[in-house]
């Protein structure tokens, strides 16, 4: 009986070693994506599936011609999971999937040391308009214009925890489509899932802001591990 047991143990060790080698040979996530935005920095926000409210945010950069992980943190998504960004509807509490630019940063607190992004400081007159009837739809307004109803806008200073520091995600931003959604950010965690944003712990948000360099054209890719909204498809 000793020889068969020894043979089985050797085969099991070889099999485990083979699996490990396969994992080590898997290209980093950015190399498996259809597009990374053309820059040399990238943030990925990946959830297990569209029903997930948690996942992982990882920030990557090109080093010596290769993508390397610069940092990672647990992430939170919309209370109703994720939805394809091209067809997402406003008010669904879903995080839109897709590949987006990061126009600028903002926050109630001061920018972390080393921040190179344009950083807009929140004050009592700062609002984000989500009113579909307003000319300022999906824009920071200061003060809030008459055509943007207060109950259809976010008073940014009221979100002391979440908007302590944040990056604007360029979803539906350049040419806003009404009813698609407004005010999608990468921000600090609140008490639970988001209303459609991506959130991370406060220390991770500070680290991302100190790391991100607009001259390296960082983008954010949001998606799932597999399926029609797989992050590798964007």
PDB file of N, CA, C and O in Angstrom, residues 147-211:
ATOM      1  N   UNK A 147     -33.561  76.402 -12.944  1.00  0.00           N
ATOM      2  CA  UNK A 147     -34.168  75.298 -13.706  1.00  0.00           C
ATOM      3  C   UNK A 147     -33.716  73.919 -13.226  1.00  0.00           C
ATOM      4  O   UNK A 147     -34.070  72.904 -13.807  1.00  0.00           O
ATOM      5  N   UNK A 148     -32.950  73.891 -12.128  1.00  0.00           N
ATOM      6  CA  UNK A 148     -32.528  72.611 -11.549  1.00  0.00           C
ATOM      7  C   UNK A 148     -33.149  72.491 -10.165  1.00  0.00           C
ATOM      8  O   UNK A 148     -32.711  73.146  -9.204  1.00  0.00           O
ATOM      9  N   UNK A 149     -34.176  71.677 -10.072  1.00  0.00           N
ATOM     10  CA  UNK A 149     -34.911  71.543  -8.818  1.00  0.00           C
ATOM     11  C   UNK A 149     -34.040  70.920  -7.724  1.00  0.00           C
ATOM     12  O   UNK A 149     -33.275  69.997  -7.983  1.00  0.00           O
ATOM     13  N   UNK A 150     -34.185  71.421  -6.518  1.00  0.00           N
ATOM     14  CA  UNK A 150     -33.377  70.935  -5.402  1.00  0.00           C
ATOM     15  C   UNK A 150     -33.602  69.449  -5.140  1.00  0.00           C
ATOM     16  O   UNK A 150     -32.675  68.724  -4.760  1.00  0.00           O
ATOM     17  N   UNK A 151     -34.845  68.983  -5.337  1.00  0.00           N
ATOM     18  CA  UNK A 151     -35.118  67.571  -5.094  1.00  0.00           C
ATOM     19  C   UNK A 151     -34.664  66.681  -6.252  1.00  0.00           C
ATOM     20  O   UNK A 151     -34.840  65.465  -6.220  1.00  0.00           O
ATOM     21  N   UNK A 152     -34.076  67.298  -7.285  1.00  0.00           N
ATOM     22  CA  UNK A 152     -33.514  66.557  -8.408  1.00  0.00           C
ATOM     23  C   UNK A 152     -32.031  66.901  -8.550  1.00  0.00           C
ATOM     24  O   UNK A 152     -31.479  66.927  -9.655  1.00  0.00           O
ATOM     25  N   UNK A 153     -31.393  67.181  -7.424  1.00  0.00           N
ATOM     26  CA  UNK A 153     -29.973  67.527  -7.417  1.00  0.00           C
ATOM     27  C   UNK A 153     -29.364  67.068  -6.097  1.00  0.00           C
ATOM     28  O   UNK A 153     -30.072  66.893  -5.105  1.00  0.00           O
ATOM     29  N   UNK A 154     -28.061  66.853  -6.107  1.00  0.00           N
ATOM     30  CA  UNK A 154     -27.360  66.488  -4.884  1.00  0.00           C
ATOM     31  C   UNK A 154     -26.646  67.712  -4.325  1.00  0.00           C
ATOM     32  O   UNK A 154     -25.839  68.335  -5.037  1.00  0.00           O
ATOM     33  N   UNK A 155     -26.939  68.044  -3.083  1.00  0.00           N
ATOM     34  CA  UNK A 155     -26.223  69.105  -2.393  1.00  0.00           C
ATOM     35  C   UNK A 155     -24.941  68.463  -1.864  1.00  0.00           C
ATOM     36  O   UNK A 155     -24.952  67.774  -0.840  1.00  0.00           O
ATOM     37  N   UNK A 156     -23.846  68.663  -2.554  1.00  0.00           N
ATOM     38  CA  UNK A 156     -22.636  67.881  -2.326  1.00  0.00           C
ATOM     39  C   UNK A 156     -22.131  67.939  -0.891  1.00  0.00           C
ATOM     40  O   UNK A 156     -21.657  66.938  -0.344  1.00  0.00           O
ATOM     41  N   UNK A 157     -22.246  69.090  -0.271  1.00  0.00           N
ATOM     42  CA  UNK A 157     -21.726  69.239   1.085  1.00  0.00           C
ATOM     43  C   UNK A 157     -22.505  68.398   2.094  1.00  0.00           C
ATOM     44  O   UNK A 157     -22.029  68.149   3.217  1.00  0.00           O
ATOM     45  N   UNK A 158     -23.681  67.933   1.712  1.00  0.00           N
ATOM     46  CA  UNK A 158     -24.498  67.122   2.619  1.00  0.00           C
ATOM     47  C   UNK A 158     -23.973  65.690   2.757  1.00  0.00           C
ATOM     48  O   UNK A 158     -24.424  64.950   3.629  1.00  0.00           O
ATOM     49  N   UNK A 159     -23.045  65.298   1.881  1.00  0.00           N
ATOM     50  CA  UNK A 159     -22.509  63.938   1.897  1.00  0.00           C
ATOM     51  C   UNK A 159     -21.079  63.973   2.427  1.00  0.00           C
ATOM     52  O   UNK A 159     -20.115  63.709   1.706  1.00  0.00           O
ATOM     53  N   UNK A 160     -20.976  64.322   3.712  1.00  0.00           N
ATOM     54  CA  UNK A 160     -19.679  64.559   4.318  1.00  0.00           C
ATOM     55  C   UNK A 160     -18.739  63.374   4.285  1.00  0.00           C
ATOM     56  O   UNK A 160     -17.519  63.548   4.189  1.00  0.00           O
ATOM     57  N   UNK A 161     -19.279  62.182   4.371  1.00  0.00           N
ATOM     58  CA  UNK A 161     -18.434  60.981   4.340  1.00  0.00           C
ATOM     59  C   UNK A 161     -18.096  60.591   2.908  1.00  0.00           C
ATOM     60  O   UNK A 161     -16.936  60.491   2.532  1.00  0.00           O
ATOM     61  N   UNK A 162     -19.140  60.403   2.089  1.00  0.00           N
ATOM     62  CA  UNK A 162     -18.928  59.906   0.729  1.00  0.00           C
ATOM     63  C   UNK A 162     -18.114  60.866  -0.139  1.00  0.00           C
ATOM     64  O   UNK A 162     -17.246  60.451  -0.902  1.00  0.00           O
ATOM     65  N   UNK A 163     -18.432  62.150  -0.031  1.00  0.00           N
ATOM     66  CA  UNK A 163     -17.773  63.126  -0.894  1.00  0.00           C
ATOM     67  C   UNK A 163     -16.642  63.863  -0.198  1.00  0.00           C
ATOM     68  O   UNK A 163     -16.256  64.957  -0.596  1.00  0.00           O
ATOM     69  N   UNK A 164     -16.107  63.237   0.838  1.00  0.00           N
ATOM     70  CA  UNK A 164     -14.895  63.784   1.448  1.00  0.00           C
ATOM     71  C   UNK A 164     -13.842  63.953   0.364  1.00  0.00           C
ATOM     72  O   UNK A 164     -13.159  64.970   0.281  1.00  0.00           O
ATOM     73  N   UNK A 165     -13.756  62.938  -0.518  1.00  0.00           N
ATOM     74  CA  UNK A 165     -12.886  62.984  -1.694  1.00  0.00           C
ATOM     75  C   UNK A 165     -13.483  62.088  -2.763  1.00  0.00           C
ATOM     76  O   UNK A 165     -14.006  61.011  -2.460  1.00  0.00           O
ATOM     77  N   UNK A 166     -13.370  62.522  -4.011  1.00  0.00           N
ATOM     78  CA  UNK A 166     -13.995  61.752  -5.087  1.00  0.00           C
ATOM     79  C   UNK A 166     -13.379  62.102  -6.440  1.00  0.00           C
ATOM     80  O   UNK A 166     -12.748  63.149  -6.603  1.00  0.00           O
ATOM     81  N   UNK A 167     -13.595  61.218  -7.394  1.00  0.00           N
ATOM     82  CA  UNK A 167     -13.258  61.449  -8.800  1.00  0.00           C
ATOM     83  C   UNK A 167     -14.539  61.345  -9.610  1.00  0.00           C
ATOM     84  O   UNK A 167     -15.333  60.417  -9.409  1.00  0.00           O
ATOM     85  N   UNK A 168     -14.761  62.280 -10.506  1.00  0.00           N
ATOM     86  CA  UNK A 168     -15.908  62.205 -11.407  1.00  0.00           C
ATOM     87  C   UNK A 168     -15.645  61.111 -12.432  1.00  0.00           C
ATOM     88  O   UNK A 168     -14.583  61.077 -13.061  1.00  0.00           O
ATOM     89  N   UNK A 169     -16.592  60.207 -12.594  1.00  0.00           N
ATOM     90  CA  UNK A 169     -16.530  59.192 -13.651  1.00  0.00           C
ATOM     91  C   UNK A 169     -17.273  59.743 -14.862  1.00  0.00           C
ATOM     92  O   UNK A 169     -18.397  60.223 -14.732  1.00  0.00           O
ATOM     93  N   UNK A 170     -16.645  59.672 -16.020  1.00  0.00           N
ATOM     94  CA  UNK A 170     -17.208  60.301 -17.207  1.00  0.00           C
ATOM     95  C   UNK A 170     -18.368  59.582 -17.844  1.00  0.00           C
ATOM     96  O   UNK A 170     -18.566  59.677 -19.065  1.00  0.00           O
ATOM     97  N   UNK A 171     -19.183  58.884 -17.054  1.00  0.00           N
ATOM     98  CA  UNK A 171     -20.381  58.233 -17.579  1.00  0.00           C
ATOM     99  C   UNK A 171     -21.428  59.284 -17.945  1.00  0.00           C
ATOM    100  O   UNK A 171     -21.778  60.134 -17.124  1.00  0.00           O
ATOM    101  N   UNK A 172     -21.926  59.233 -19.169  1.00  0.00           N
ATOM    102  CA  UNK A 172     -22.985  60.128 -19.645  1.00  0.00           C
ATOM    103  C   UNK A 172     -22.618  61.593 -19.420  1.00  0.00           C
ATOM    104  O   UNK A 172     -23.479  62.423 -19.142  1.00  0.00           O
ATOM    105  N   UNK A 173     -21.346  61.896 -19.546  1.00  0.00           N
ATOM    106  CA  UNK A 173     -20.886  63.235 -19.170  1.00  0.00           C
ATOM    107  C   UNK A 173     -20.632  64.157 -20.354  1.00  0.00           C
ATOM    108  O   UNK A 173     -21.094  65.299 -20.367  1.00  0.00           O
ATOM    109  N   UNK A 174     -19.901  63.684 -21.345  1.00  0.00           N
ATOM    110  CA  UNK A 174     -19.529  64.579 -22.443  1.00  0.00           C
ATOM    111  C   UNK A 174     -20.745  65.083 -23.214  1.00  0.00           C
ATOM    112  O   UNK A 174     -20.883  66.278 -23.461  1.00  0.00           O
ATOM    113  N   UNK A 175     -21.634  64.172 -23.584  1.00  0.00           N
ATOM    114  CA  UNK A 175     -22.894  64.541 -24.249  1.00  0.00           C
ATOM    115  C   UNK A 175     -24.025  63.832 -23.507  1.00  0.00           C
ATOM    116  O   UNK A 175     -24.468  62.759 -23.915  1.00  0.00           O
ATOM    117  N   UNK A 176     -24.505  64.411 -22.423  1.00  0.00           N
ATOM    118  CA  UNK A 176     -25.479  63.731 -21.569  1.00  0.00           C
ATOM    119  C   UNK A 176     -26.765  63.332 -22.297  1.00  0.00           C
ATOM    120  O   UNK A 176     -27.344  64.121 -23.038  1.00  0.00           O
ATOM    121  N   UNK A 177     -27.175  62.102 -22.085  1.00  0.00           N
ATOM    122  CA  UNK A 177     -28.445  61.591 -22.586  1.00  0.00           C
ATOM    123  C   UNK A 177     -29.438  61.635 -21.432  1.00  0.00           C
ATOM    124  O   UNK A 177     -29.180  61.071 -20.361  1.00  0.00           O
ATOM    125  N   UNK A 178     -30.554  62.314 -21.620  1.00  0.00           N
ATOM    126  CA  UNK A 178     -31.539  62.459 -20.545  1.00  0.00           C
ATOM    127  C   UNK A 178     -32.042  61.084 -20.099  1.00  0.00           C
ATOM    128  O   UNK A 178     -32.212  60.172 -20.903  1.00  0.00           O
ATOM    129  N   UNK A 179     -32.243  60.961 -18.811  1.00  0.00           N
ATOM    130  CA  UNK A 179     -32.750  59.738 -18.178  1.00  0.00           C
ATOM    131  C   UNK A 179     -31.755  58.577 -18.176  1.00  0.00           C
ATOM    132  O   UNK A 179     -32.119  57.479 -17.775  1.00  0.00           O
ATOM    133  N   UNK A 180     -30.538  58.820 -18.618  1.00  0.00           N
ATOM    134  CA  UNK A 180     -29.525  57.762 -18.580  1.00  0.00           C
ATOM    135  C   UNK A 180     -28.854  57.712 -17.215  1.00  0.00           C
ATOM    136  O   UNK A 180     -28.459  56.659 -16.739  1.00  0.00           O
ATOM    137  N   UNK A 181     -28.694  58.880 -16.597  1.00  0.00           N
ATOM    138  CA  UNK A 181     -28.084  58.899 -15.273  1.00  0.00           C
ATOM    139  C   UNK A 181     -27.112  60.037 -15.110  1.00  0.00           C
ATOM    140  O   UNK A 181     -26.512  60.523 -16.079  1.00  0.00           O
ATOM    141  N   UNK A 182     -26.960  60.513 -13.886  1.00  0.00           N
ATOM    142  CA  UNK A 182     -26.106  61.659 -13.589  1.00  0.00           C
ATOM    143  C   UNK A 182     -25.437  61.470 -12.231  1.00  0.00           C
ATOM    144  O   UNK A 182     -25.955  60.775 -11.357  1.00  0.00           O
ATOM    145  N   UNK A 183     -24.277  62.103 -12.075  1.00  0.00           N
ATOM    146  CA  UNK A 183     -23.591  62.064 -10.792  1.00  0.00           C
ATOM    147  C   UNK A 183     -23.033  60.703 -10.437  1.00  0.00           C
ATOM    148  O   UNK A 183     -23.303  60.178  -9.359  1.00  0.00           O
ATOM    149  N   UNK A 184     -22.243  60.133 -11.348  1.00  0.00           N
ATOM    150  CA  UNK A 184     -21.592  58.853 -11.079  1.00  0.00           C
ATOM    151  C   UNK A 184     -20.132  59.127 -10.746  1.00  0.00           C
ATOM    152  O   UNK A 184     -19.392  59.678 -11.556  1.00  0.00           O
ATOM    153  N   UNK A 185     -19.731  58.731  -9.551  1.00  0.00           N
ATOM    154  CA  UNK A 185     -18.401  59.061  -9.046  1.00  0.00           C
ATOM    155  C   UNK A 185     -17.694  57.828  -8.482  1.00  0.00           C
ATOM    156  O   UNK A 185     -18.330  56.819  -8.169  1.00  0.00           O
ATOM    157  N   UNK A 186     -16.395  57.949  -8.337  1.00  0.00           N
ATOM    158  CA  UNK A 186     -15.605  57.048  -7.501  1.00  0.00           C
ATOM    159  C   UNK A 186     -15.369  57.820  -6.214  1.00  0.00           C
ATOM    160  O   UNK A 186     -14.703  58.863  -6.226  1.00  0.00           O
ATOM    161  N   UNK A 187     -15.939  57.344  -5.116  1.00  0.00           N
ATOM    162  CA  UNK A 187     -15.900  58.125  -3.884  1.00  0.00           C
ATOM    163  C   UNK A 187     -15.658  57.244  -2.663  1.00  0.00           C
ATOM    164  O   UNK A 187     -15.529  56.017  -2.774  1.00  0.00           O
ATOM    165  N   UNK A 188     -15.649  57.861  -1.509  1.00  0.00           N
ATOM    166  CA  UNK A 188     -15.405  57.165  -0.245  1.00  0.00           C
ATOM    167  C   UNK A 188     -16.659  56.384   0.169  1.00  0.00           C
ATOM    168  O   UNK A 188     -17.790  56.829  -0.052  1.00  0.00           O
ATOM    169  N   UNK A 189     -16.449  55.232   0.790  1.00  0.00           N
ATOM    170  CA  UNK A 189     -17.564  54.420   1.263  1.00  0.00           C
ATOM    171  C   UNK A 189     -18.488  55.181   2.208  1.00  0.00           C
ATOM    172  O   UNK A 189     -18.029  55.942   3.065  1.00  0.00           O
ATOM    173  N   UNK A 190     -19.776  54.928   2.048  1.00  0.00           N
ATOM    174  CA  UNK A 190     -20.759  55.357   3.028  1.00  0.00           C
ATOM    175  C   UNK A 190     -21.096  54.172   3.916  1.00  0.00           C
ATOM    176  O   UNK A 190     -20.245  53.326   4.200  1.00  0.00           O
ATOM    177  N   UNK A 191     -22.359  54.074   4.316  1.00  0.00           N
ATOM    178  CA  UNK A 191     -22.761  52.997   5.224  1.00  0.00           C
ATOM    179  C   UNK A 191     -22.929  51.656   4.522  1.00  0.00           C
ATOM    180  O   UNK A 191     -22.843  50.598   5.154  1.00  0.00           O
ATOM    181  N   UNK A 192     -23.209  51.673   3.222  1.00  0.00           N
ATOM    182  CA  UNK A 192     -23.449  50.417   2.512  1.00  0.00           C
ATOM    183  C   UNK A 192     -23.263  50.592   1.023  1.00  0.00           C
ATOM    184  O   UNK A 192     -22.406  51.348   0.575  1.00  0.00           O
ATOM    185  N   UNK A 193     -24.098  49.878   0.254  1.00  0.00           N
ATOM    186  CA  UNK A 193     -24.033  49.982  -1.197  1.00  0.00           C
ATOM    187  C   UNK A 193     -24.335  51.416  -1.638  1.00  0.00           C
ATOM    188  O   UNK A 193     -24.901  52.210  -0.885  1.00  0.00           O
ATOM    189  N   UNK A 194     -23.967  51.740  -2.869  1.00  0.00           N
ATOM    190  CA  UNK A 194     -24.139  53.101  -3.368  1.00  0.00           C
ATOM    191  C   UNK A 194     -25.453  53.250  -4.127  1.00  0.00           C
ATOM    192  O   UNK A 194     -26.190  52.285  -4.324  1.00  0.00           O
ATOM    193  N   UNK A 195     -25.718  54.463  -4.586  1.00  0.00           N
ATOM    194  CA  UNK A 195     -26.908  54.718  -5.419  1.00  0.00           C
ATOM    195  C   UNK A 195     -26.584  54.549  -6.903  1.00  0.00           C
ATOM    196  O   UNK A 195     -27.409  54.838  -7.754  1.00  0.00           O
ATOM    197  N   UNK A 196     -25.367  54.073  -7.197  1.00  0.00           N
ATOM    198  CA  UNK A 196     -24.962  53.864  -8.586  1.00  0.00           C
ATOM    199  C   UNK A 196     -23.494  54.167  -8.820  1.00  0.00           C
ATOM    200  O   UNK A 196     -22.959  53.909  -9.893  1.00  0.00           O
ATOM    201  N   UNK A 197     -22.841  54.705  -7.801  1.00  0.00           N
ATOM    202  CA  UNK A 197     -21.413  55.019  -7.907  1.00  0.00           C
ATOM    203  C   UNK A 197     -20.566  53.788  -7.584  1.00  0.00           C
ATOM    204  O   UNK A 197     -21.072  52.711  -7.307  1.00  0.00           O
ATOM    205  N   UNK A 198     -19.252  53.975  -7.611  1.00  0.00           N
ATOM    206  CA  UNK A 198     -18.287  53.003  -7.106  1.00  0.00           C
ATOM    207  C   UNK A 198     -17.651  53.644  -5.886  1.00  0.00           C
ATOM    208  O   UNK A 198     -17.273  54.815  -5.924  1.00  0.00           O
ATOM    209  N   UNK A 199     -17.531  52.901  -4.800  1.00  0.00           N
ATOM    210  CA  UNK A 199     -16.914  53.479  -3.603  1.00  0.00           C
ATOM    211  C   UNK A 199     -15.851  52.556  -3.036  1.00  0.00           C
ATOM    212  O   UNK A 199     -15.876  51.339  -3.237  1.00  0.00           O
ATOM    213  N   UNK A 200     -14.903  53.174  -2.327  1.00  0.00           N
ATOM    214  CA  UNK A 200     -13.788  52.461  -1.708  1.00  0.00           C
ATOM    215  C   UNK A 200     -13.532  53.064  -0.327  1.00  0.00           C
ATOM    216  O   UNK A 200     -14.015  54.162  -0.024  1.00  0.00           O
ATOM    217  N   UNK A 201     -12.750  52.395   0.510  1.00  0.00           N
ATOM    218  CA  UNK A 201     -12.415  52.985   1.814  1.00  0.00           C
ATOM    219  C   UNK A 201     -11.684  54.317   1.652  1.00  0.00           C
ATOM    220  O   UNK A 201     -11.037  54.584   0.633  1.00  0.00           O
ATOM    221  N   UNK A 202     -11.774  55.157   2.676  1.00  0.00           N
ATOM    222  CA  UNK A 202     -11.203  56.504   2.621  1.00  0.00           C
ATOM    223  C   UNK A 202      -9.707  56.498   2.334  1.00  0.00           C
ATOM    224  O   UNK A 202      -9.213  57.326   1.557  1.00  0.00           O
ATOM    225  N   UNK A 203      -8.962  55.568   2.940  1.00  0.00           N
ATOM    226  CA  UNK A 203      -7.518  55.554   2.708  1.00  0.00           C
ATOM    227  C   UNK A 203      -7.189  55.167   1.276  1.00  0.00           C
ATOM    228  O   UNK A 203      -6.228  55.684   0.686  1.00  0.00           O
ATOM    229  N   UNK A 204      -8.001  54.286   0.689  1.00  0.00           N
ATOM    230  CA  UNK A 204      -7.787  53.904  -0.707  1.00  0.00           C
ATOM    231  C   UNK A 204      -8.094  55.072  -1.638  1.00  0.00           C
ATOM    232  O   UNK A 204      -7.381  55.297  -2.625  1.00  0.00           O
ATOM    233  N   UNK A 205      -9.147  55.843  -1.327  1.00  0.00           N
ATOM    234  CA  UNK A 205      -9.485  56.993  -2.165  1.00  0.00           C
ATOM    235  C   UNK A 205      -8.362  58.021  -2.137  1.00  0.00           C
ATOM    236  O   UNK A 205      -7.993  58.593  -3.180  1.00  0.00           O
ATOM    237  N   UNK A 206      -7.788  58.246  -0.966  1.00  0.00           N
ATOM    238  CA  UNK A 206      -6.672  59.182  -0.856  1.00  0.00           C
ATOM    239  C   UNK A 206      -5.464  58.681  -1.639  1.00  0.00           C
ATOM    240  O   UNK A 206      -4.774  59.454  -2.317  1.00  0.00           O
ATOM    241  N   UNK A 207      -5.235  57.383  -1.580  1.00  0.00           N
ATOM    242  CA  UNK A 207      -4.097  56.801  -2.303  1.00  0.00           C
ATOM    243  C   UNK A 207      -4.289  56.926  -3.818  1.00  0.00           C
ATOM    244  O   UNK A 207      -3.345  57.247  -4.549  1.00  0.00           O
ATOM    245  N   UNK A 208      -5.507  56.679  -4.281  1.00  0.00           N
ATOM    246  CA  UNK A 208      -5.792  56.790  -5.712  1.00  0.00           C
ATOM    247  C   UNK A 208      -5.576  58.215  -6.197  1.00  0.00           C
ATOM    248  O   UNK A 208      -4.978  58.446  -7.258  1.00  0.00           O
ATOM    249  N   UNK A 209      -6.041  59.194  -5.427  1.00  0.00           N
ATOM    250  CA  UNK A 209      -5.889  60.594  -5.838  1.00  0.00           C
ATOM    251  C   UNK A 209      -4.420  61.018  -5.864  1.00  0.00           C
ATOM    252  O   UNK A 209      -4.006  61.795  -6.729  1.00  0.00           O
ATOM    253  N   UNK A 210      -3.635  60.529  -4.934  1.00  0.00           N
ATOM    254  CA  UNK A 210      -2.214  60.858  -4.924  1.00  0.00           C
ATOM    255  C   UNK A 210      -1.459  60.152  -6.049  1.00  0.00           C
ATOM    256  O   UNK A 210      -0.418  60.626  -6.504  1.00  0.00           O
ATOM    257  N   UNK A 211      -1.996  59.039  -6.507  1.00  0.00           N
ATOM    258  CA  UNK A 211      -1.366  58.238  -7.576  1.00  0.00           C
ATOM    259  C   UNK A 211      -1.747  58.710  -8.968  1.00  0.00           C
ATOM    260  O   UNK A 211      -0.911  58.748  -9.876  1.00  0.00           O
TER     261      UNK A 211
END
